[in-house]
Structures are given as structure tokens and as C-alpha cells.
PDB file of C-alpha atoms in Angstrom:
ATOM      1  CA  UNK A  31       0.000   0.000   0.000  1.00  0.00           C
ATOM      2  CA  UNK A  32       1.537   3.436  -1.516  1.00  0.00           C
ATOM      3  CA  UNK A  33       1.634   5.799   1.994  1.00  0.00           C
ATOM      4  CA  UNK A  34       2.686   9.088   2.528  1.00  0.00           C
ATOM      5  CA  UNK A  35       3.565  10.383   6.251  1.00  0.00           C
ATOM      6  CA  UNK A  36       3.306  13.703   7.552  1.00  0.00           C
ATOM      7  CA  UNK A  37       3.694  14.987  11.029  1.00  0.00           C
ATOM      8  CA  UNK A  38       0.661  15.815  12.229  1.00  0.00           C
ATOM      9  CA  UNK A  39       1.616  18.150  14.616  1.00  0.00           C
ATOM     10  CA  UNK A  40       0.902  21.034  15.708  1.00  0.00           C
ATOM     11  CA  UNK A  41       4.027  22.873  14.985  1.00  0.00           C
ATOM     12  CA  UNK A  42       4.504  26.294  16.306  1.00  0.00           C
ATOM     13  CA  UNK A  43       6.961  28.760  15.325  1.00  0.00           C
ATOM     14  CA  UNK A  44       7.496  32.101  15.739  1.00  0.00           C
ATOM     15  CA  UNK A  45       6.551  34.495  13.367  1.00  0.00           C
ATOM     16  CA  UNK A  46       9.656  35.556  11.447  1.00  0.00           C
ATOM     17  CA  UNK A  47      11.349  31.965  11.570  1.00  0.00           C
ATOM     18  CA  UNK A  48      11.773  29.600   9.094  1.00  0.00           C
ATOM     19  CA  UNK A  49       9.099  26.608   9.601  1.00  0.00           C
ATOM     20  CA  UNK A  50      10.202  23.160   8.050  1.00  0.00           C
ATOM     21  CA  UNK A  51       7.480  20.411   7.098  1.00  0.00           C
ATOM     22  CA  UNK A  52       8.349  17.310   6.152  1.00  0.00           C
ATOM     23  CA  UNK A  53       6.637  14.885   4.080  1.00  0.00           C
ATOM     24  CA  UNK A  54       7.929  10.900   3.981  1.00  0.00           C
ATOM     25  CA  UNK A  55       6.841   8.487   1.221  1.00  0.00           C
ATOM     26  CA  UNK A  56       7.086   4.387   0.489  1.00  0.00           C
ATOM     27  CA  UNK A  57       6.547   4.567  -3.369  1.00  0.00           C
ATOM     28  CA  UNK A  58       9.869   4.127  -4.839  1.00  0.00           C
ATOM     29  CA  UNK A  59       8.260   4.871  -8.422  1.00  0.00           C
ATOM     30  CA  UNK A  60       7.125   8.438  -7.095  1.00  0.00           C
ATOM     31  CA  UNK A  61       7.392  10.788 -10.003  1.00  0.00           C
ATOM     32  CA  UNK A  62       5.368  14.260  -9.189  1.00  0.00           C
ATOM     33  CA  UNK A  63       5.613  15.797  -5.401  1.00  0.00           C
ATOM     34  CA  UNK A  64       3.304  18.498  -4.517  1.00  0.00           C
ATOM     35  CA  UNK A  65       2.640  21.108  -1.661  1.00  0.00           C
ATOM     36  CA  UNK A  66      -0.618  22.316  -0.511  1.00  0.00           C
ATOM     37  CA  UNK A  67      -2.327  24.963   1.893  1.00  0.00           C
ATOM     38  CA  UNK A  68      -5.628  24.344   3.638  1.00  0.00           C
ATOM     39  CA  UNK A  69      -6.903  26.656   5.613  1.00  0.00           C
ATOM     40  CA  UNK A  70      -9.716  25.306   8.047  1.00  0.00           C
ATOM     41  CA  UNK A  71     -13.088  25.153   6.387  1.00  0.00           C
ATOM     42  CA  UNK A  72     -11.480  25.944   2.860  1.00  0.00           C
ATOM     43  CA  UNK A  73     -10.486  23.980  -0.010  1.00  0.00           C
ATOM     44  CA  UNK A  74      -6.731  23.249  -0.787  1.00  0.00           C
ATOM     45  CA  UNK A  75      -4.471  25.341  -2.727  1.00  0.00           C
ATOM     46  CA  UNK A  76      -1.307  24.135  -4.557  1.00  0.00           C
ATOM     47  CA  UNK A  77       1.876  26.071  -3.122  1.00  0.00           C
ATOM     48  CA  UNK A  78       4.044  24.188  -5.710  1.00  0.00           C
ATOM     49  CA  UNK A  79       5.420  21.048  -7.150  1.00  0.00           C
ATOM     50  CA  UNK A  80       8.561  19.332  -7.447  1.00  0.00           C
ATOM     51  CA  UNK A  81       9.929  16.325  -9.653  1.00  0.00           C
ATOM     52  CA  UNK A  82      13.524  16.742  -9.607  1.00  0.00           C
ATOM     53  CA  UNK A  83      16.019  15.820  -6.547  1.00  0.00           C
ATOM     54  CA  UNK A  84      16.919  19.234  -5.008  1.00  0.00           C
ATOM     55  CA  UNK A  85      15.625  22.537  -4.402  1.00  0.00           C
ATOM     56  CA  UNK A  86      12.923  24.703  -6.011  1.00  0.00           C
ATOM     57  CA  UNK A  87      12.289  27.800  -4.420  1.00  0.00           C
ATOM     58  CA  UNK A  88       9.377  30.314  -5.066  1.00  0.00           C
ATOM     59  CA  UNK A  89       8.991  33.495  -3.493  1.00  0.00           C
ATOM     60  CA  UNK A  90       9.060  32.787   0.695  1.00  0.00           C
ATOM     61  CA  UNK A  91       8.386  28.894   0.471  1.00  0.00           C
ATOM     62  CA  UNK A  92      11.097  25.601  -0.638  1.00  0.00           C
ATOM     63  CA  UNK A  93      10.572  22.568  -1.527  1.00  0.00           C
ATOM     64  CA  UNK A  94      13.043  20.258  -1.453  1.00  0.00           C
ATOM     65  CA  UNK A  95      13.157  16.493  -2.922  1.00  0.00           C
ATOM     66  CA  UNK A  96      15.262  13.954  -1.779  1.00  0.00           C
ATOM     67  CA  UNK A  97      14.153  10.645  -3.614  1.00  0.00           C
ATOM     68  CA  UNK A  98      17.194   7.730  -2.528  1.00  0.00           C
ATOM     69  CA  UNK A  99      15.464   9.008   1.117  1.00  0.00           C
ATOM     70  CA  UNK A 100      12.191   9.082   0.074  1.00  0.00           C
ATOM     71  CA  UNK A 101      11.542  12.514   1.786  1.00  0.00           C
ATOM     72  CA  UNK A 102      10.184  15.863   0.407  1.00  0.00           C
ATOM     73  CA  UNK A 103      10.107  19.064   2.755  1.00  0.00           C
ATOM     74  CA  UNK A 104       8.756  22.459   2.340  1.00  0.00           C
ATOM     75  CA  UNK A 105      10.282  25.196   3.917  1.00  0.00           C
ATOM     76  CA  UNK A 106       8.994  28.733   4.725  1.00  0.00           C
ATOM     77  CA  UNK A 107      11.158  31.554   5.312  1.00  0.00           C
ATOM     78  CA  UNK A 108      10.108  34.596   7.482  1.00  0.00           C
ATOM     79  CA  UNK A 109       6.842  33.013   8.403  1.00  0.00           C
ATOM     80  CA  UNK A 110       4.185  35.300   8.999  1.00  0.00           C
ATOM     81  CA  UNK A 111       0.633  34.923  10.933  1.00  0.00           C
ATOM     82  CA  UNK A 112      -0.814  34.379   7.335  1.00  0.00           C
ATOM     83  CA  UNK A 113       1.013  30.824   7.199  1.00  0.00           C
ATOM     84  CA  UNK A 114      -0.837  29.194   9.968  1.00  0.00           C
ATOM     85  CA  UNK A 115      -3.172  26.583   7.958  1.00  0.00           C
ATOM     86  CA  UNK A 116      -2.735  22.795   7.541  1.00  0.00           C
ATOM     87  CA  UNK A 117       0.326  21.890   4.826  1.00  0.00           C
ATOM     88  CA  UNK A 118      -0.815  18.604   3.074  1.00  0.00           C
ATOM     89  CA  UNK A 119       2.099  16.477   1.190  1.00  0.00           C
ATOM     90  CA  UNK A 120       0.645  14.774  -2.182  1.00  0.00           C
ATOM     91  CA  UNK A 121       2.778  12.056  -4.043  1.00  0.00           C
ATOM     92  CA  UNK A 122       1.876  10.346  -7.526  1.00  0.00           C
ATOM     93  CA  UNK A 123       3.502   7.882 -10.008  1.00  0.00           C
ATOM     94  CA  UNK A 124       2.550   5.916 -13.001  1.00  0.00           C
ATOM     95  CA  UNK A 125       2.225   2.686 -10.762  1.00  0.00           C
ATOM     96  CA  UNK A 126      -0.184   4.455  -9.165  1.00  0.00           C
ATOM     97  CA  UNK A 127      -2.195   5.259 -12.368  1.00  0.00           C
ATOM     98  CA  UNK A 128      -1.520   8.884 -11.735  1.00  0.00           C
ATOM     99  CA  UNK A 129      -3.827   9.053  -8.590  1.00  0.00           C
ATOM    100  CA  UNK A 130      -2.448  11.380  -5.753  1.00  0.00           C
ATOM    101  CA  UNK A 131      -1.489   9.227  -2.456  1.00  0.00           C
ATOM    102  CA  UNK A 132      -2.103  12.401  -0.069  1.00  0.00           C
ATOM    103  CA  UNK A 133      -0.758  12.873   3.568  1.00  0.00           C
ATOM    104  CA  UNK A 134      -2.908  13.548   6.620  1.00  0.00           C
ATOM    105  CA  UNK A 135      -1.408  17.176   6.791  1.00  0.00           C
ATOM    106  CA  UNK A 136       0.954  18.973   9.030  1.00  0.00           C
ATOM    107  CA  UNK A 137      -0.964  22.148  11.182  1.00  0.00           C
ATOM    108  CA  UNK A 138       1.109  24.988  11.379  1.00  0.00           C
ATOM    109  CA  UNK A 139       0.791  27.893  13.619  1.00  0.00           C
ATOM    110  CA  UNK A 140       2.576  31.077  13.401  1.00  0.00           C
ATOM    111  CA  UNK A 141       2.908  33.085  16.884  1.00  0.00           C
ATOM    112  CA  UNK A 142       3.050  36.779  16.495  1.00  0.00           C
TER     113      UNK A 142
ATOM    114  CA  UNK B  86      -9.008  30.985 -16.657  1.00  0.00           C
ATOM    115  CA  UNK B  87     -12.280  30.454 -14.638  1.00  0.00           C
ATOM    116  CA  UNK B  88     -11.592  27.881 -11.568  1.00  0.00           C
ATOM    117  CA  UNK B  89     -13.139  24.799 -10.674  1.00  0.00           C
ATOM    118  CA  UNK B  90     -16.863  25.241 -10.010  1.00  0.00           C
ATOM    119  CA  UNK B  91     -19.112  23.187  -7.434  1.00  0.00           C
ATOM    120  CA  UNK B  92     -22.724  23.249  -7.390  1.00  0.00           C
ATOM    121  CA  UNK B  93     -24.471  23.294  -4.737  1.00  0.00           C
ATOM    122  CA  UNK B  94     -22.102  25.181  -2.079  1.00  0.00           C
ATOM    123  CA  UNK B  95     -24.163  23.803   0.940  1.00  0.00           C
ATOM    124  CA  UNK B  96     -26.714  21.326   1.013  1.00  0.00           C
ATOM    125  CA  UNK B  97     -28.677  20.109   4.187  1.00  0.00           C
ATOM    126  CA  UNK B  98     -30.785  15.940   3.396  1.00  0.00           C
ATOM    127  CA  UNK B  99     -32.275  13.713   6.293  1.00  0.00           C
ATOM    128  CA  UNK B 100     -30.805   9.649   6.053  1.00  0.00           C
ATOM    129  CA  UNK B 101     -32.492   7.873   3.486  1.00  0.00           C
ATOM    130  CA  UNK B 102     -32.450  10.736   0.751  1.00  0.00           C
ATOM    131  CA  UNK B 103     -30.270  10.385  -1.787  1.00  0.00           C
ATOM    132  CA  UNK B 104     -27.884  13.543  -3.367  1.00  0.00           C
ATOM    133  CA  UNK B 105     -26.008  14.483  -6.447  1.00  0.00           C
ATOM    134  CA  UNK B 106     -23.380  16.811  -6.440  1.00  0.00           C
ATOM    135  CA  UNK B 107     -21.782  18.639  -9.247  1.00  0.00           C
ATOM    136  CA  UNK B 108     -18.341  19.630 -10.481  1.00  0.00           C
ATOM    137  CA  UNK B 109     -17.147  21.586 -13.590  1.00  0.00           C
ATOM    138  CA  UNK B 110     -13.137  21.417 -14.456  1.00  0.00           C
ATOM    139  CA  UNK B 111     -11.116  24.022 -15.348  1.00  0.00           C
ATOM    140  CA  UNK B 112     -11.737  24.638 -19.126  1.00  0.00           C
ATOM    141  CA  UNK B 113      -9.441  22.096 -20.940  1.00  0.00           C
ATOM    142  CA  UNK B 114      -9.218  19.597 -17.932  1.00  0.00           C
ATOM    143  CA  UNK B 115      -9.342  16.238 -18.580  1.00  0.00           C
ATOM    144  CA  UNK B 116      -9.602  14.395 -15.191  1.00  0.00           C
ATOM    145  CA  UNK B 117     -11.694  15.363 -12.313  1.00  0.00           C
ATOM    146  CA  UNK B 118     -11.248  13.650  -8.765  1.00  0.00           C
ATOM    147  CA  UNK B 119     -13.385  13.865  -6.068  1.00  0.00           C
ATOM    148  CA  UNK B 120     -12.515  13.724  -2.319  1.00  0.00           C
ATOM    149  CA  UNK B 121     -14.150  13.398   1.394  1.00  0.00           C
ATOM    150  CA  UNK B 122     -13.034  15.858   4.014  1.00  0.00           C
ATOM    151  CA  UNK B 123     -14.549  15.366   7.514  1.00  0.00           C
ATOM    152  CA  UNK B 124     -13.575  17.493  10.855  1.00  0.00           C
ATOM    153  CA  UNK B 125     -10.060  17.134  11.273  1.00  0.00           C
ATOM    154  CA  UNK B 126      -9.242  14.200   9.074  1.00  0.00           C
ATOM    155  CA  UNK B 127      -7.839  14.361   5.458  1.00  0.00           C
ATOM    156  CA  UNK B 128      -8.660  13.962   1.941  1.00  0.00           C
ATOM    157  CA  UNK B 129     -10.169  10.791   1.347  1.00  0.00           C
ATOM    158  CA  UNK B 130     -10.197   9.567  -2.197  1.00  0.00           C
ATOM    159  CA  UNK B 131     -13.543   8.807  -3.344  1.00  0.00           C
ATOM    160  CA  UNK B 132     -12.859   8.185  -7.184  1.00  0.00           C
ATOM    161  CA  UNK B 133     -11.553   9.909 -10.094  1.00  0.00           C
ATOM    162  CA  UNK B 134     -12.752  10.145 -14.144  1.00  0.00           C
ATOM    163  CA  UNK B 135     -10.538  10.524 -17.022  1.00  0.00           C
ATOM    164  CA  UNK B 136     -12.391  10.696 -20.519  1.00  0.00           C
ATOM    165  CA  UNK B 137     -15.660  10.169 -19.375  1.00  0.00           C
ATOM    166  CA  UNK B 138     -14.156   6.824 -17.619  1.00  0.00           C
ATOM    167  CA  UNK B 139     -13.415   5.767 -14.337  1.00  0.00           C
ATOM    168  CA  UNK B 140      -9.767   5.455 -13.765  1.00  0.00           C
ATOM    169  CA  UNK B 141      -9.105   4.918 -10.029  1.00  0.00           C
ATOM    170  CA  UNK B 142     -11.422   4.566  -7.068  1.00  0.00           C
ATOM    171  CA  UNK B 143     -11.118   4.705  -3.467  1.00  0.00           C
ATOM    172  CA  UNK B 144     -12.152   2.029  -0.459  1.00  0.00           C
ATOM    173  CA  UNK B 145     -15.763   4.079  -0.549  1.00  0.00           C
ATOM    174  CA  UNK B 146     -19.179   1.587  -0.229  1.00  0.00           C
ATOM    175  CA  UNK B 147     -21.071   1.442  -3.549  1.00  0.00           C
ATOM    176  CA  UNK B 148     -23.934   3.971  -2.505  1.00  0.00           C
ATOM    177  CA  UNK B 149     -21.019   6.688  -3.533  1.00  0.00           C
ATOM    178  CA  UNK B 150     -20.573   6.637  -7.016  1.00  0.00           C
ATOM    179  CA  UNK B 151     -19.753   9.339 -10.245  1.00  0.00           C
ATOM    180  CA  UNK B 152     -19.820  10.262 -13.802  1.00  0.00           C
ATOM    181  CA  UNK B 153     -17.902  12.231 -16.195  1.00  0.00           C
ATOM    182  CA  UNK B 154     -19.911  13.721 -19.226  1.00  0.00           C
ATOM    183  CA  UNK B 155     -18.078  14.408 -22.595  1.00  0.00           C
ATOM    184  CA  UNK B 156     -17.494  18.055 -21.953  1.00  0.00           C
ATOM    185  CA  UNK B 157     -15.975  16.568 -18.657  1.00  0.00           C
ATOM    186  CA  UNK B 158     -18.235  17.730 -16.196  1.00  0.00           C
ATOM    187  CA  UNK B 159     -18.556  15.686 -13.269  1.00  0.00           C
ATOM    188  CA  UNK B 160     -21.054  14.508 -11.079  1.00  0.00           C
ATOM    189  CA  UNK B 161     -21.042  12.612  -7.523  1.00  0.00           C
ATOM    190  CA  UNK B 162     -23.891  11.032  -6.276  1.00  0.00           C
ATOM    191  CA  UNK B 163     -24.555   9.562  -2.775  1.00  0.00           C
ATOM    192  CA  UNK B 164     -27.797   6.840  -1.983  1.00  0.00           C
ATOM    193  CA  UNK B 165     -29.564   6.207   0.833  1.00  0.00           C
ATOM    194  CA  UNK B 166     -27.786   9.030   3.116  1.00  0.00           C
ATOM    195  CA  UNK B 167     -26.398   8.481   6.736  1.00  0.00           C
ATOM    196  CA  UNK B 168     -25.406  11.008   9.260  1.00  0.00           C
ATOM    197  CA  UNK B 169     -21.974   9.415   8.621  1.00  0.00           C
ATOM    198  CA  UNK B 170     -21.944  11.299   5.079  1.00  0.00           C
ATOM    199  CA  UNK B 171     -21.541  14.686   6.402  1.00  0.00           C
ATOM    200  CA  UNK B 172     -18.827  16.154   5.077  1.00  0.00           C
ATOM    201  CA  UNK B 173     -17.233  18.250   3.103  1.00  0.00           C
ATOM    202  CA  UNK B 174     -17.216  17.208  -0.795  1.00  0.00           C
ATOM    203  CA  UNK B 175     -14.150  18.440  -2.674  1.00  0.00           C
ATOM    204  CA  UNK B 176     -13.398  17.980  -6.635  1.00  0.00           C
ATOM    205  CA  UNK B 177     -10.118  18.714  -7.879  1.00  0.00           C
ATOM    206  CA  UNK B 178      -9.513  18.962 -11.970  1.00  0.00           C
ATOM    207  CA  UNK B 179      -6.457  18.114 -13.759  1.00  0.00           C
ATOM    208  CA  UNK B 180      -5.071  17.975 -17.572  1.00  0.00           C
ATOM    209  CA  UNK B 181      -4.250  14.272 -16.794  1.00  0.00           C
ATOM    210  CA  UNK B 182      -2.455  12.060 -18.336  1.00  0.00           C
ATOM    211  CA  UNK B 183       1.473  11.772 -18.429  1.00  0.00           C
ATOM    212  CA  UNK B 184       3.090  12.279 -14.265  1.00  0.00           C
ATOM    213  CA  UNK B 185       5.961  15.042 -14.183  1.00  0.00           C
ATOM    214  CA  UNK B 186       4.683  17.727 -12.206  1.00  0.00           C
ATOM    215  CA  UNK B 187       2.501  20.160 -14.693  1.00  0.00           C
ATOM    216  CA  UNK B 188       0.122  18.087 -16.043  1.00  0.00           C
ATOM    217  CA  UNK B 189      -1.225  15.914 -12.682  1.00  0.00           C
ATOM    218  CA  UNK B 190      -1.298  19.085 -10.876  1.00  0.00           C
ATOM    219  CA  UNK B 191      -4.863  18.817  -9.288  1.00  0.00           C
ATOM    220  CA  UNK B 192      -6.980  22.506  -8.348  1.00  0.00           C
ATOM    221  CA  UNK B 193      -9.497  22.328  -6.315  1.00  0.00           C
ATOM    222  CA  UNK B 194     -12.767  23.634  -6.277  1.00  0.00           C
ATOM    223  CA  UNK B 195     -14.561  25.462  -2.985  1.00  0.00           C
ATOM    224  CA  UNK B 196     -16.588  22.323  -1.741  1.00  0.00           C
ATOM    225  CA  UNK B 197     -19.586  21.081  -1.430  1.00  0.00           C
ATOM    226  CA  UNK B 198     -20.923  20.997   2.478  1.00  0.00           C
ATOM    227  CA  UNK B 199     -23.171  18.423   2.972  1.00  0.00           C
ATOM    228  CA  UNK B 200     -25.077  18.220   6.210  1.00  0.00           C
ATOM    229  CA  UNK B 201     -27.140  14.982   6.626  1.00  0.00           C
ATOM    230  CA  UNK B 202     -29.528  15.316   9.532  1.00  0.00           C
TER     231      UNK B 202
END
């Protein structure tokens, strides 16, 4: 069974910091890694995607794909109140006929 | 581009009734998935149609199932309601097709709130 594991949390940080989510998957095959924002009572939003080993940065938030650990992590620089929402991980491959294996979400809070 | 549309936005049924819930992809959008949200818990995959066919479903009962028309609209319907079924209903619409980041890339729609009393 294709999982993907997130931290739960909640994870506080101040406001200011950098917050770092991480995102674990078992699907060696995954090809597409994505990031998205929920904030409570509201549909997801994509933040962005990654598919190559490394770093993509856009604006305040990077992702960063490490696939011989199976890990993807999204970081956010000078976090601001704004951030606090739940961060769901999404992973998909052509084994898994392109269907998104999603994680439970990480719930961030930003302290002023 | 106009988003991903949902129809209705809020909908209140007894158990027993049955519902029907409806999704319209971004313009060009090929595959259209639909997902359960309750309270604190996370997207649960309910199905998803590709050309008007059904190319992956989720560990839902058979009283939840879907259709995708040729302009690839999308509807979800639910029989014989329980209080269990309250949730919130979210499509998401992609290009589908080939994985790599751009064309998988799912957008949501705003939901469909179903309260089953």
C-alpha cells in the first residue's frame, strides 16, 4: 500500500522563523511531489510542485526532494501569521495510475 | 481561466435521501477527482474520471458513485444518506495524463458541504 507520512503536529513557530514540514513516502516509483495549503473550512491550494532531486524555491516557500530518502520538505522563510493553515504532502507515479497518495497534513501555527 | 466550479455550495438531506453533487473542471481539464473531508481528518479519495471513464477509485461503499460527461463535467452522487456522510465534498480537476509535475497538478474547487440530519 503506496503511503505518505506527515507529522501531524501542531508545529509552532514564531513568526519571522523559518518553519520546516516534512513529508515521507514508500513509493519508490514516485514521479510528481506536490505542496498544498488548507486553511480550516477551505479547499486546498497548490503552493508548488517538485519532480527533480533538489531545491525549487518560489517566493518565501522551498521545496526540497530527496528521492534515494524518500523525503520531500517544504520550507517557509520569514513566516508570517498568514502561514498558519494545515500543509498537506501529495505524491503520484505511473504505478499508481496517476492518482495522488495524499498525507494527513501537518498544522502549522505562526505566533506573532 | 475560470476555476473549478461546485454546485451546490451547501446542502442540508435527512438519512435515506439520496444527493447528487456537481463539479465543472477548469476549461481544458481532462480528469476530475473527487474527495471526502470530515472534521479534522484528510482527503479521502472517493474516485476519479478521465475521458468520461473511471480510472481509479477509493475504499468508498457502492452507494457513492460518479460520472464524467463528454465536456468533462462531473457529477457525484450519494444513496440512501447516513449522518456518517456529512462532510465536506471536494473535486479537484487536472489535464491528466502523463506524471511530471505540470500536467497531474490537481486545483481544487470550494466544496460542497453536505449536512445529513
Amino acid at each position: 500500500q503506496k503511503e505518505v507520512e506527515q507529522n501531524s503536529g501542531p508545529l509552532s513557530v514564531p513568526e519571522g522563523a523559518i518553519a520546516s514540514l516534512n513529508c515521507t513516502y514508500s513509493d519508490r516509483g514516485s514521479q510528481s511531489f506536490f505542496w498544498y495549503r488548507q486553511y480550516s473550512g477551505k479547499s486546498p491550494e497548490l503552493i508548488m510542485f517538485i519532480y527533480s532531486n533538489g531545491d525549487k524555491e518560489d517566493g518565501r516557500f522551498t521545496a526540497q526532494l530527496n528521492k534515494a530518502s524518500q523525503y520531500v520538505s517544504l520550507l517557509i522563510r520569514d513566516s508570517q501569521p498568514s502561514d498558519s493553515a494545515t500543509y498537506l504532502c501529495a505524491v503520484t507515479s505511473m504505478d499508481s495510475n496517476y492518482q495522488l497518495i495524499w498525507g494527513a497534513g501537518t498544522k502549522l501555527i505562526i505566533k506573532p | 481561466k475560470a476555476g473549478v466550479t461546485q454546485t451546490p455550495r451547501y446542502l442540508i438531506k435527512t438519512r435515506g435521501q439520496q444527493v447528487t453533487l456537481s463539479c465543472s473542471p477548469i476549461s481544458g481539464h481532462r480528469s476530475v477527482s473527487w474527495y471526502q473531508q470530515t472534521p479534522g481528518q484528510g482527503l479521502q479519495f472517493l474516485f476519479e474520471y478521465f475521458s468520461e471513464t473511471q480510472r481509479n477509485k477509493g475504499n468508498f461503499p457502492g452507494r457513492f458513485s460518479g460520472r464524467q460527461f463528454s465536456n468533462s463535467r462531473s457529477e457525484m452522487n450519494v444513496s440512501t444518506l447516513e449522518l456518517g456522510d456529512s462532510a465536506l465534498y471536494l473535486c479537484a480537476s487536472s489535464s491528466g495524463g502523463v506524471a511530471g509535475g505540470t500536467t497531474d497538478t490537481q486545483y481544487f474547487g470550494p466544496g460542497t458541504r453536505l449536512t445529513v440530519l
